[in-house]
């Protein structure tokens, strides 16, 4: 990581909405772009059904969107709906915690991912995060950093994962010595290895919560397998699991990235809901184990964060297979539900300061590079 020449401490509000479309997560941190100085308040606001439906329409259109076509009309509807949800969430959050716009130096917003295509030898990558950043900046009266992934993709990187530099800051603040791995269990799993020399490497391990979420939703149940209850009562289909693990993605080293739609539910279509959930949960755990094995240094521990750490069946399966101790964010004194929102606050600060947010070992860019764009209230 590059050392900042600035000693200015920035107070930043970060936002994150994941592929589960569950909520807008928010967190305030104080940082100089290199270190976490202090943690401010954190919270969430659930997304309403109407907003989810608008975004889901955009996601469906994104799956059919050809590169030579104009973007689907649904993207603009989703941009505005996501912006409205973020602004409402922020205003409520700030009122609840006594955070004033005048007390913030910056806001960092990720936006809602509707498409992520990793680069191939034939085609460059594509990544789309939707939000009308200007309308949120106007509503809050605070400058905003957004669009964190595009520059990385344009430079030939994967565009993901971007949280590793923040994971390294968390590990440093906790006083942990490398090699340590931080595992984020979102729709897709990703792992960051902070090596003994402080260097970073990272990649997506494979599907985490995303495929199980899609399974449950496709069968007319709830939005997720809460607490892993379905998987706990099912039986893993070993043949289907082996077929999933035979995918060429698992034979390659990082940097590499995935979309939650890169693997089909067709192989589990003939299984009961419980057996399908058990098989996909085992798949997520095996993918993590393969990822740990591909780290250049064996981590002394893996710290799990993201929504998947709340699933005891998934976490137990990872602990059984990983071959190293697995703790949770809370075990390390971290705010596990807020880490991604904190990360985009941290990345926003680095963007403003011109510091790198992606690295050769994390996204595959040729050299460390900054990213993101800054919008000021009143800009047109």
mmCIF file with all atom_site columns, N, CA and C in Angstrom, residues 303-369:
data_model
loop_
_atom_site.group_PDB
_atom_site.id
_atom_site.type_symbol
_atom_site.label_atom_id
_atom_site.label_alt_id
_atom_site.label_comp_id
_atom_site.label_asym_id
_atom_site.label_entity_id
_atom_site.label_seq_id
_atom_site.pdbx_PDB_ins_code
_atom_site.Cartn_x
_atom_site.Cartn_y
_atom_site.Cartn_z
_atom_site.occupancy
_atom_site.B_iso_or_equiv
_atom_site.pdbx_formal_charge
_atom_site.auth_seq_id
_atom_site.auth_comp_id
_atom_site.auth_asym_id
_atom_site.auth_atom_id
_atom_site.pdbx_PDB_model_num
ATOM 1   N N  . UNK A 1 303 ? -10.931 -14.956 9.161   1.00 0.00 ? 303 UNK A N  1
ATOM 2   C CA . UNK A 1 303 ? -11.962 -14.182 9.859   1.00 0.00 ? 303 UNK A CA 1
ATOM 3   C C  . UNK A 1 303 ? -13.147 -14.011 8.915   1.00 0.00 ? 303 UNK A C  1
ATOM 4   N N  . UNK A 1 304 ? -14.287 -14.584 9.291   1.00 0.00 ? 304 UNK A N  1
ATOM 5   C CA . UNK A 1 304 ? -15.475 -14.541 8.442   1.00 0.00 ? 304 UNK A CA 1
ATOM 6   C C  . UNK A 1 304 ? -16.317 -13.313 8.736   1.00 0.00 ? 304 UNK A C  1
ATOM 7   N N  . UNK A 1 305 ? -16.720 -12.613 7.677   1.00 0.00 ? 305 UNK A N  1
ATOM 8   C CA . UNK A 1 305 ? -17.635 -11.491 7.797   1.00 0.00 ? 305 UNK A CA 1
ATOM 9   C C  . UNK A 1 305 ? -18.688 -11.618 6.696   1.00 0.00 ? 305 UNK A C  1
ATOM 10  N N  . UNK A 1 306 ? -19.576 -10.660 6.597   1.00 0.00 ? 306 UNK A N  1
ATOM 11  C CA . UNK A 1 306 ? -20.659 -10.760 5.626   1.00 0.00 ? 306 UNK A CA 1
ATOM 12  C C  . UNK A 1 306 ? -21.825 -11.550 6.181   1.00 0.00 ? 306 UNK A C  1
ATOM 13  N N  . UNK A 1 307 ? -22.954 -11.478 5.474   1.00 0.00 ? 307 UNK A N  1
ATOM 14  C CA . UNK A 1 307 ? -24.182 -12.101 5.957   1.00 0.00 ? 307 UNK A CA 1
ATOM 15  C C  . UNK A 1 307 ? -24.082 -13.590 6.184   1.00 0.00 ? 307 UNK A C  1
ATOM 16  N N  . UNK A 1 308 ? -23.230 -14.277 5.420   1.00 0.00 ? 308 UNK A N  1
ATOM 17  C CA . UNK A 1 308 ? -23.129 -15.728 5.534   1.00 0.00 ? 308 UNK A CA 1
ATOM 18  C C  . UNK A 1 308 ? -22.615 -16.209 6.868   1.00 0.00 ? 308 UNK A C  1
ATOM 19  N N  . UNK A 1 309 ? -21.954 -15.323 7.618   1.00 0.00 ? 309 UNK A N  1
ATOM 20  C CA . UNK A 1 309 ? -21.445 -15.763 8.922   1.00 0.00 ? 309 UNK A CA 1
ATOM 21  C C  . UNK A 1 309 ? -22.598 -15.988 9.895   1.00 0.00 ? 309 UNK A C  1
ATOM 22  N N  . UNK A 1 310 ? -23.796 -15.465 9.582   1.00 0.00 ? 310 UNK A N  1
ATOM 23  C CA . UNK A 1 310 ? -24.971 -15.694 10.430  1.00 0.00 ? 310 UNK A CA 1
ATOM 24  C C  . UNK A 1 310 ? -25.598 -17.070 10.187  1.00 0.00 ? 310 UNK A C  1
ATOM 25  N N  . UNK A 1 311 ? -25.133 -17.768 9.153   1.00 0.00 ? 311 UNK A N  1
ATOM 26  C CA . UNK A 1 311 ? -25.667 -19.085 8.811   1.00 0.00 ? 311 UNK A CA 1
ATOM 27  C C  . UNK A 1 311 ? -24.795 -20.147 9.492   1.00 0.00 ? 311 UNK A C  1
ATOM 28  N N  . UNK A 1 312 ? -25.271 -20.739 10.598  1.00 0.00 ? 312 UNK A N  1
ATOM 29  C CA . UNK A 1 312 ? -24.409 -21.664 11.338  1.00 0.00 ? 312 UNK A CA 1
ATOM 30  C C  . UNK A 1 312 ? -24.073 -22.926 10.554  1.00 0.00 ? 312 UNK A C  1
ATOM 31  N N  . UNK A 1 313 ? -24.943 -23.316 9.635   1.00 0.00 ? 313 UNK A N  1
ATOM 32  C CA . UNK A 1 313 ? -24.670 -24.505 8.829   1.00 0.00 ? 313 UNK A CA 1
ATOM 33  C C  . UNK A 1 313 ? -23.529 -24.225 7.856   1.00 0.00 ? 313 UNK A C  1
ATOM 34  N N  . UNK A 1 314 ? -23.574 -23.088 7.205   1.00 0.00 ? 314 UNK A N  1
ATOM 35  C CA . UNK A 1 314 ? -22.492 -22.710 6.293   1.00 0.00 ? 314 UNK A CA 1
ATOM 36  C C  . UNK A 1 314 ? -21.185 -22.537 7.055   1.00 0.00 ? 314 UNK A C  1
ATOM 37  N N  . UNK A 1 315 ? -21.235 -21.849 8.180   1.00 0.00 ? 315 UNK A N  1
ATOM 38  C CA . UNK A 1 315 ? -20.008 -21.598 8.934   1.00 0.00 ? 315 UNK A CA 1
ATOM 39  C C  . UNK A 1 315 ? -19.396 -22.904 9.443   1.00 0.00 ? 315 UNK A C  1
ATOM 40  N N  . UNK A 1 316 ? -20.239 -23.828 9.903   1.00 0.00 ? 316 UNK A N  1
ATOM 41  C CA . UNK A 1 316 ? -19.727 -25.119 10.375  1.00 0.00 ? 316 UNK A CA 1
ATOM 42  C C  . UNK A 1 316 ? -19.086 -25.894 9.233   1.00 0.00 ? 316 UNK A C  1
ATOM 43  N N  . UNK A 1 317 ? -19.704 -25.825 8.046   1.00 0.00 ? 317 UNK A N  1
ATOM 44  C CA . UNK A 1 317 ? -19.150 -26.534 6.892   1.00 0.00 ? 317 UNK A CA 1
ATOM 45  C C  . UNK A 1 317 ? -17.803 -25.942 6.486   1.00 0.00 ? 317 UNK A C  1
ATOM 46  N N  . UNK A 1 318 ? -17.669 -24.631 6.567   1.00 0.00 ? 318 UNK A N  1
ATOM 47  C CA . UNK A 1 318 ? -16.388 -23.995 6.249   1.00 0.00 ? 318 UNK A CA 1
ATOM 48  C C  . UNK A 1 318 ? -15.332 -24.397 7.270   1.00 0.00 ? 318 UNK A C  1
ATOM 49  N N  . UNK A 1 319 ? -15.699 -24.378 8.548   1.00 0.00 ? 319 UNK A N  1
ATOM 50  C CA . UNK A 1 319 ? -14.731 -24.764 9.588   1.00 0.00 ? 319 UNK A CA 1
ATOM 51  C C  . UNK A 1 319 ? -14.279 -26.208 9.414   1.00 0.00 ? 319 UNK A C  1
ATOM 52  N N  . UNK A 1 320 ? -15.177 -27.071 8.988   1.00 0.00 ? 320 UNK A N  1
ATOM 53  C CA . UNK A 1 320 ? -14.848 -28.481 8.792   1.00 0.00 ? 320 UNK A CA 1
ATOM 54  C C  . UNK A 1 320 ? -13.864 -28.677 7.656   1.00 0.00 ? 320 UNK A C  1
ATOM 55  N N  . UNK A 1 321 ? -13.947 -27.813 6.637   1.00 0.00 ? 321 UNK A N  1
ATOM 56  C CA . UNK A 1 321 ? -13.174 -28.033 5.414   1.00 0.00 ? 321 UNK A CA 1
ATOM 57  C C  . UNK A 1 321 ? -11.944 -27.139 5.270   1.00 0.00 ? 321 UNK A C  1
ATOM 58  N N  . UNK A 1 322 ? -11.886 -26.006 5.986   1.00 0.00 ? 322 UNK A N  1
ATOM 59  C CA . UNK A 1 322 ? -10.880 -24.987 5.682   1.00 0.00 ? 322 UNK A CA 1
ATOM 60  C C  . UNK A 1 322 ? -9.454  -25.397 6.024   1.00 0.00 ? 322 UNK A C  1
ATOM 61  N N  . UNK A 1 323 ? -9.285  -26.213 7.046   1.00 0.00 ? 323 UNK A N  1
ATOM 62  C CA . UNK A 1 323 ? -7.941  -26.644 7.423   1.00 0.00 ? 323 UNK A CA 1
ATOM 63  C C  . UNK A 1 323 ? -7.183  -25.641 8.274   1.00 0.00 ? 323 UNK A C  1
ATOM 64  N N  . UNK A 1 324 ? -7.819  -24.513 8.618   1.00 0.00 ? 324 UNK A N  1
ATOM 65  C CA . UNK A 1 324 ? -7.230  -23.504 9.511   1.00 0.00 ? 324 UNK A CA 1
ATOM 66  C C  . UNK A 1 324 ? -8.345  -22.996 10.427  1.00 0.00 ? 324 UNK A C  1
ATOM 67  N N  . UNK A 1 325 ? -8.000  -22.396 11.570  1.00 0.00 ? 325 UNK A N  1
ATOM 68  C CA . UNK A 1 325 ? -9.050  -21.860 12.452  1.00 0.00 ? 325 UNK A CA 1
ATOM 69  C C  . UNK A 1 325 ? -9.880  -20.793 11.737  1.00 0.00 ? 325 UNK A C  1
ATOM 70  N N  . UNK A 1 326 ? -11.179 -20.819 11.962  1.00 0.00 ? 326 UNK A N  1
ATOM 71  C CA . UNK A 1 326 ? -12.098 -19.836 11.381  1.00 0.00 ? 326 UNK A CA 1
ATOM 72  C C  . UNK A 1 326 ? -12.811 -19.116 12.519  1.00 0.00 ? 326 UNK A C  1
ATOM 73  N N  . UNK A 1 327 ? -12.607 -17.800 12.615  1.00 0.00 ? 327 UNK A N  1
ATOM 74  C CA . UNK A 1 327 ? -13.300 -16.988 13.602  1.00 0.00 ? 327 UNK A CA 1
ATOM 75  C C  . UNK A 1 327 ? -14.321 -16.112 12.878  1.00 0.00 ? 327 UNK A C  1
ATOM 76  N N  . UNK A 1 328 ? -15.075 -15.332 13.636  1.00 0.00 ? 328 UNK A N  1
ATOM 77  C CA . UNK A 1 328 ? -16.000 -14.380 13.018  1.00 0.00 ? 328 UNK A CA 1
ATOM 78  C C  . UNK A 1 328 ? -15.523 -12.958 13.293  1.00 0.00 ? 328 UNK A C  1
ATOM 79  N N  . UNK A 1 329 ? -16.106 -12.033 12.562  1.00 0.00 ? 329 UNK A N  1
ATOM 80  C CA . UNK A 1 329 ? -15.755 -10.632 12.755  1.00 0.00 ? 329 UNK A CA 1
ATOM 81  C C  . UNK A 1 329 ? -15.932 -10.215 14.213  1.00 0.00 ? 329 UNK A C  1
ATOM 82  N N  . UNK A 1 330 ? -17.014 -10.676 14.817  1.00 0.00 ? 330 UNK A N  1
ATOM 83  C CA . UNK A 1 330 ? -17.280 -10.311 16.205  1.00 0.00 ? 330 UNK A CA 1
ATOM 84  C C  . UNK A 1 330 ? -16.225 -10.864 17.149  1.00 0.00 ? 330 UNK A C  1
ATOM 85  N N  . UNK A 1 331 ? -15.681 -12.025 16.834  1.00 0.00 ? 331 UNK A N  1
ATOM 86  C CA . UNK A 1 331 ? -14.606 -12.586 17.664  1.00 0.00 ? 331 UNK A CA 1
ATOM 87  C C  . UNK A 1 331 ? -13.395 -11.659 17.704  1.00 0.00 ? 331 UNK A C  1
ATOM 88  N N  . UNK A 1 332 ? -13.220 -10.877 16.636  1.00 0.00 ? 332 UNK A N  1
ATOM 89  C CA . UNK A 1 332 ? -12.074 -9.963  16.561  1.00 0.00 ? 332 UNK A CA 1
ATOM 90  C C  . UNK A 1 332 ? -12.429 -8.553  17.012  1.00 0.00 ? 332 UNK A C  1
ATOM 91  N N  . UNK A 1 333 ? -13.675 -8.360  17.464  1.00 0.00 ? 333 UNK A N  1
ATOM 92  C CA . UNK A 1 333 ? -14.109 -7.038  17.902  1.00 0.00 ? 333 UNK A CA 1
ATOM 93  C C  . UNK A 1 333 ? -14.553 -6.137  16.768  1.00 0.00 ? 333 UNK A C  1
ATOM 94  N N  . UNK A 1 334 ? -14.818 -6.716  15.595  1.00 0.00 ? 334 UNK A N  1
ATOM 95  C CA . UNK A 1 334 ? -15.265 -5.939  14.447  1.00 0.00 ? 334 UNK A CA 1
ATOM 96  C C  . UNK A 1 334 ? -16.783 -5.917  14.377  1.00 0.00 ? 334 UNK A C  1
ATOM 97  N N  . UNK A 1 335 ? -17.323 -4.964  13.613  1.00 0.00 ? 335 UNK A N  1
ATOM 98  C CA . UNK A 1 335 ? -18.766 -4.868  13.407  1.00 0.00 ? 335 UNK A CA 1
ATOM 99  C C  . UNK A 1 335 ? -19.109 -5.612  12.118  1.00 0.00 ? 335 UNK A C  1
ATOM 100 N N  . UNK A 1 336 ? -19.438 -6.867  12.270  1.00 0.00 ? 336 UNK A N  1
ATOM 101 C CA . UNK A 1 336 ? -19.556 -7.740  11.113  1.00 0.00 ? 336 UNK A CA 1
ATOM 102 C C  . UNK A 1 336 ? -20.595 -7.337  10.102  1.00 0.00 ? 336 UNK A C  1
ATOM 103 N N  . UNK A 1 337 ? -21.697 -6.724  10.540  1.00 0.00 ? 337 UNK A N  1
ATOM 104 C CA . UNK A 1 337 ? -22.744 -6.328  9.609   1.00 0.00 ? 337 UNK A CA 1
ATOM 105 C C  . UNK A 1 337 ? -22.446 -5.007  8.921   1.00 0.00 ? 337 UNK A C  1
ATOM 106 N N  . UNK A 1 338 ? -21.392 -4.343  9.321   1.00 0.00 ? 338 UNK A N  1
ATOM 107 C CA . UNK A 1 338 ? -21.102 -2.996  8.807   1.00 0.00 ? 338 UNK A CA 1
ATOM 108 C C  . UNK A 1 338 ? -19.809 -2.918  8.012   1.00 0.00 ? 338 UNK A C  1
ATOM 109 N N  . UNK A 1 339 ? -19.097 -4.013  7.886   1.00 0.00 ? 339 UNK A N  1
ATOM 110 C CA . UNK A 1 339 ? -17.746 -3.955  7.319   1.00 0.00 ? 339 UNK A CA 1
ATOM 111 C C  . UNK A 1 339 ? -17.750 -3.441  5.880   1.00 0.00 ? 339 UNK A C  1
ATOM 112 N N  . UNK A 1 340 ? -18.712 -3.857  5.060   1.00 0.00 ? 340 UNK A N  1
ATOM 113 C CA . UNK A 1 340 ? -18.689 -3.388  3.672   1.00 0.00 ? 340 UNK A CA 1
ATOM 114 C C  . UNK A 1 340 ? -19.037 -1.909  3.582   1.00 0.00 ? 340 UNK A C  1
ATOM 115 N N  . UNK A 1 341 ? -19.974 -1.439  4.407   1.00 0.00 ? 341 UNK A N  1
ATOM 116 C CA . UNK A 1 341 ? -20.262 -0.004  4.422   1.00 0.00 ? 341 UNK A CA 1
ATOM 117 C C  . UNK A 1 341 ? -19.043 0.775   4.900   1.00 0.00 ? 341 UNK A C  1
ATOM 118 N N  . UNK A 1 342 ? -18.367 0.269   5.940   1.00 0.00 ? 342 UNK A N  1
ATOM 119 C CA . UNK A 1 342 ? -17.130 0.895   6.396   1.00 0.00 ? 342 UNK A CA 1
ATOM 120 C C  . UNK A 1 342 ? -16.087 0.902   5.277   1.00 0.00 ? 342 UNK A C  1
ATOM 121 N N  . UNK A 1 343 ? -16.028 -0.199  4.537   1.00 0.00 ? 343 UNK A N  1
ATOM 122 C CA . UNK A 1 343 ? -15.027 -0.316  3.476   1.00 0.00 ? 343 UNK A CA 1
ATOM 123 C C  . UNK A 1 343 ? -15.217 0.774   2.426   1.00 0.00 ? 343 UNK A C  1
ATOM 124 N N  . UNK A 1 344 ? -16.468 1.064   2.065   1.00 0.00 ? 344 UNK A N  1
ATOM 125 C CA . UNK A 1 344 ? -16.661 2.082   1.032   1.00 0.00 ? 344 UNK A CA 1
ATOM 126 C C  . UNK A 1 344 ? -16.509 3.493   1.576   1.00 0.00 ? 344 UNK A C  1
ATOM 127 N N  . UNK A 1 345 ? -16.636 3.670   2.873   1.00 0.00 ? 345 UNK A N  1
ATOM 128 C CA . UNK A 1 345 ? -16.222 4.934   3.471   1.00 0.00 ? 345 UNK A CA 1
ATOM 129 C C  . UNK A 1 345 ? -14.704 5.079   3.362   1.00 0.00 ? 345 UNK A C  1
ATOM 130 N N  . UNK A 1 346 ? -13.984 4.020   3.672   1.00 0.00 ? 346 UNK A N  1
ATOM 131 C CA . UNK A 1 346 ? -12.519 4.016   3.605   1.00 0.00 ? 346 UNK A CA 1
ATOM 132 C C  . UNK A 1 346 ? -12.043 4.229   2.169   1.00 0.00 ? 346 UNK A C  1
ATOM 133 N N  . UNK A 1 347 ? -12.662 3.528   1.220   1.00 0.00 ? 347 UNK A N  1
ATOM 134 C CA . UNK A 1 347 ? -12.289 3.674   -0.183  1.00 0.00 ? 347 UNK A CA 1
ATOM 135 C C  . UNK A 1 347 ? -12.586 5.079   -0.689  1.00 0.00 ? 347 UNK A C  1
ATOM 136 N N  . UNK A 1 348 ? -13.689 5.667   -0.198  1.00 0.00 ? 348 UNK A N  1
ATOM 137 C CA . UNK A 1 348 ? -14.009 7.039   -0.591  1.00 0.00 ? 348 UNK A CA 1
ATOM 138 C C  . UNK A 1 348 ? -12.895 7.992   -0.164  1.00 0.00 ? 348 UNK A C  1
ATOM 139 N N  . UNK A 1 349 ? -12.404 7.811   1.066   1.00 0.00 ? 349 UNK A N  1
ATOM 140 C CA . UNK A 1 349 ? -11.312 8.651   1.544   1.00 0.00 ? 349 UNK A CA 1
ATOM 141 C C  . UNK A 1 349 ? -10.072 8.472   0.679   1.00 0.00 ? 349 UNK A C  1
ATOM 142 N N  . UNK A 1 350 ? -9.762  7.249   0.332   1.00 0.00 ? 350 UNK A N  1
ATOM 143 C CA . UNK A 1 350 ? -8.596  6.988   -0.504  1.00 0.00 ? 350 UNK A CA 1
ATOM 144 C C  . UNK A 1 350 ? -8.777  7.588   -1.896  1.00 0.00 ? 350 UNK A C  1
ATOM 145 N N  . UNK A 1 351 ? -9.996  7.524   -2.404  1.00 0.00 ? 351 UNK A N  1
ATOM 146 C CA . UNK A 1 351 ? -10.292 8.145   -3.696  1.00 0.00 ? 351 UNK A CA 1
ATOM 147 C C  . UNK A 1 351 ? -10.029 9.645   -3.631  1.00 0.00 ? 351 UNK A C  1
ATOM 148 N N  . UNK A 1 352 ? -10.540 10.301  -2.591  1.00 0.00 ? 352 UNK A N  1
ATOM 149 C CA . UNK A 1 352 ? -10.360 11.745  -2.451  1.00 0.00 ? 352 UNK A CA 1
ATOM 150 C C  . UNK A 1 352 ? -8.887  12.112  -2.328  1.00 0.00 ? 352 UNK A C  1
ATOM 151 N N  . UNK A 1 353 ? -8.118  11.261  -1.652  1.00 0.00 ? 353 UNK A N  1
ATOM 152 C CA . UNK A 1 353 ? -6.699  11.527  -1.413  1.00 0.00 ? 353 UNK A CA 1
ATOM 153 C C  . UNK A 1 353 ? -5.799  11.018  -2.543  1.00 0.00 ? 353 UNK A C  1
ATOM 154 N N  . UNK A 1 354 ? -6.386  10.386  -3.547  1.00 0.00 ? 354 UNK A N  1
ATOM 155 C CA . UNK A 1 354 ? -5.601  9.890   -4.673  1.00 0.00 ? 354 UNK A CA 1
ATOM 156 C C  . UNK A 1 354 ? -4.786  8.653   -4.361  1.00 0.00 ? 354 UNK A C  1
ATOM 157 N N  . UNK A 1 355 ? -5.208  7.895   -3.356  1.00 0.00 ? 355 UNK A N  1
ATOM 158 C CA . UNK A 1 355 ? -4.490  6.672   -2.972  1.00 0.00 ? 355 UNK A CA 1
ATOM 159 C C  . UNK A 1 355 ? -5.048  5.466   -3.712  1.00 0.00 ? 355 UNK A C  1
ATOM 160 N N  . UNK A 1 356 ? -4.258  4.421   -3.869  1.00 0.00 ? 356 UNK A N  1
ATOM 161 C CA . UNK A 1 356 ? -4.737  3.235   -4.585  1.00 0.00 ? 356 UNK A CA 1
ATOM 162 C C  . UNK A 1 356 ? -5.882  2.543   -3.850  1.00 0.00 ? 356 UNK A C  1
ATOM 163 N N  . UNK A 1 357 ? -6.842  2.027   -4.622  1.00 0.00 ? 357 UNK A N  1
ATOM 164 C CA . UNK A 1 357 ? -7.901  1.193   -4.053  1.00 0.00 ? 357 UNK A CA 1
ATOM 165 C C  . UNK A 1 357 ? -7.879  -0.221  -4.623  1.00 0.00 ? 357 UNK A C  1
ATOM 166 N N  . UNK A 1 358 ? -7.154  -0.421  -5.722  1.00 0.00 ? 358 UNK A N  1
ATOM 167 C CA . UNK A 1 358 ? -7.000  -1.781  -6.253  1.00 0.00 ? 358 UNK A CA 1
ATOM 168 C C  . UNK A 1 358 ? -5.544  -2.012  -6.616  1.00 0.00 ? 358 UNK A C  1
ATOM 169 N N  . UNK A 1 359 ? -5.158  -3.286  -6.616  1.00 0.00 ? 359 UNK A N  1
ATOM 170 C CA . UNK A 1 359 ? -3.757  -3.672  -6.676  1.00 0.00 ? 359 UNK A CA 1
ATOM 171 C C  . UNK A 1 359 ? -3.584  -4.884  -7.590  1.00 0.00 ? 359 UNK A C  1
ATOM 172 N N  . UNK A 1 360 ? -2.376  -5.100  -8.099  1.00 0.00 ? 360 UNK A N  1
ATOM 173 C CA . UNK A 1 360 ? -2.151  -6.266  -8.953  1.00 0.00 ? 360 UNK A CA 1
ATOM 174 C C  . UNK A 1 360 ? -2.581  -7.581  -8.303  1.00 0.00 ? 360 UNK A C  1
ATOM 175 N N  . UNK A 1 361 ? -2.376  -7.709  -6.986  1.00 0.00 ? 361 UNK A N  1
ATOM 176 C CA . UNK A 1 361 ? -2.711  -8.956  -6.314  1.00 0.00 ? 361 UNK A CA 1
ATOM 177 C C  . UNK A 1 361 ? -4.168  -9.099  -5.936  1.00 0.00 ? 361 UNK A C  1
ATOM 178 N N  . UNK A 1 362 ? -4.958  -8.025  -6.105  1.00 0.00 ? 362 UNK A N  1
ATOM 179 C CA . UNK A 1 362 ? -6.360  -8.098  -5.701  1.00 0.00 ? 362 UNK A CA 1
ATOM 180 C C  . UNK A 1 362 ? -7.318  -8.123  -6.883  1.00 0.00 ? 362 UNK A C  1
ATOM 181 N N  . UNK A 1 363 ? -7.059  -7.289  -7.891  1.00 0.00 ? 363 UNK A N  1
ATOM 182 C CA . UNK A 1 363 ? -7.946  -7.277  -9.061  1.00 0.00 ? 363 UNK A CA 1
ATOM 183 C C  . UNK A 1 363 ? -7.219  -7.596  -10.357 1.00 0.00 ? 363 UNK A C  1
ATOM 184 N N  . UNK A 1 364 ? -5.891  -7.664  -10.302 1.00 0.00 ? 364 UNK A N  1
ATOM 185 C CA . UNK A 1 364 ? -5.137  -7.977  -11.509 1.00 0.00 ? 364 UNK A CA 1
ATOM 186 C C  . UNK A 1 364 ? -4.745  -6.777  -12.346 1.00 0.00 ? 364 UNK A C  1
ATOM 187 N N  . UNK A 1 365 ? -4.945  -5.555  -11.832 1.00 0.00 ? 365 UNK A N  1
ATOM 188 C CA . UNK A 1 365 ? -4.500  -4.381  -12.584 1.00 0.00 ? 365 UNK A CA 1
ATOM 189 C C  . UNK A 1 365 ? -2.974  -4.371  -12.663 1.00 0.00 ? 365 UNK A C  1
ATOM 190 N N  . UNK A 1 366 ? -2.419  -3.749  -13.710 1.00 0.00 ? 366 UNK A N  1
ATOM 191 C CA . UNK A 1 366 ? -0.964  -3.799  -13.883 1.00 0.00 ? 366 UNK A CA 1
ATOM 192 C C  . UNK A 1 366 ? -0.174  -3.168  -12.746 1.00 0.00 ? 366 UNK A C  1
ATOM 193 N N  . UNK A 1 367 ? -0.733  -2.147  -12.106 1.00 0.00 ? 367 UNK A N  1
ATOM 194 C CA . UNK A 1 367 ? -0.063  -1.473  -11.003 1.00 0.00 ? 367 UNK A CA 1
ATOM 195 C C  . UNK A 1 367 ? -1.116  -0.914  -10.057 1.00 0.00 ? 367 UNK A C  1
ATOM 196 N N  . UNK A 1 368 ? -0.747  -0.607  -8.811  1.00 0.00 ? 368 UNK A N  1
ATOM 197 C CA . UNK A 1 368 ? -1.741  -0.038  -7.891  1.00 0.00 ? 368 UNK A CA 1
ATOM 198 C C  . UNK A 1 368 ? -2.377  1.212   -8.489  1.00 0.00 ? 368 UNK A C  1
ATOM 199 N N  . UNK A 1 369 ? -3.689  1.309   -8.363  1.00 0.00 ? 369 UNK A N  1
ATOM 200 C CA . UNK A 1 369 ? -4.362  2.455   -8.951  1.00 0.00 ? 369 UNK A CA 1
ATOM 201 C C  . UNK A 1 369 ? -5.537  2.899   -8.090  1.00 0.00 ? 369 UNK A C  1
#
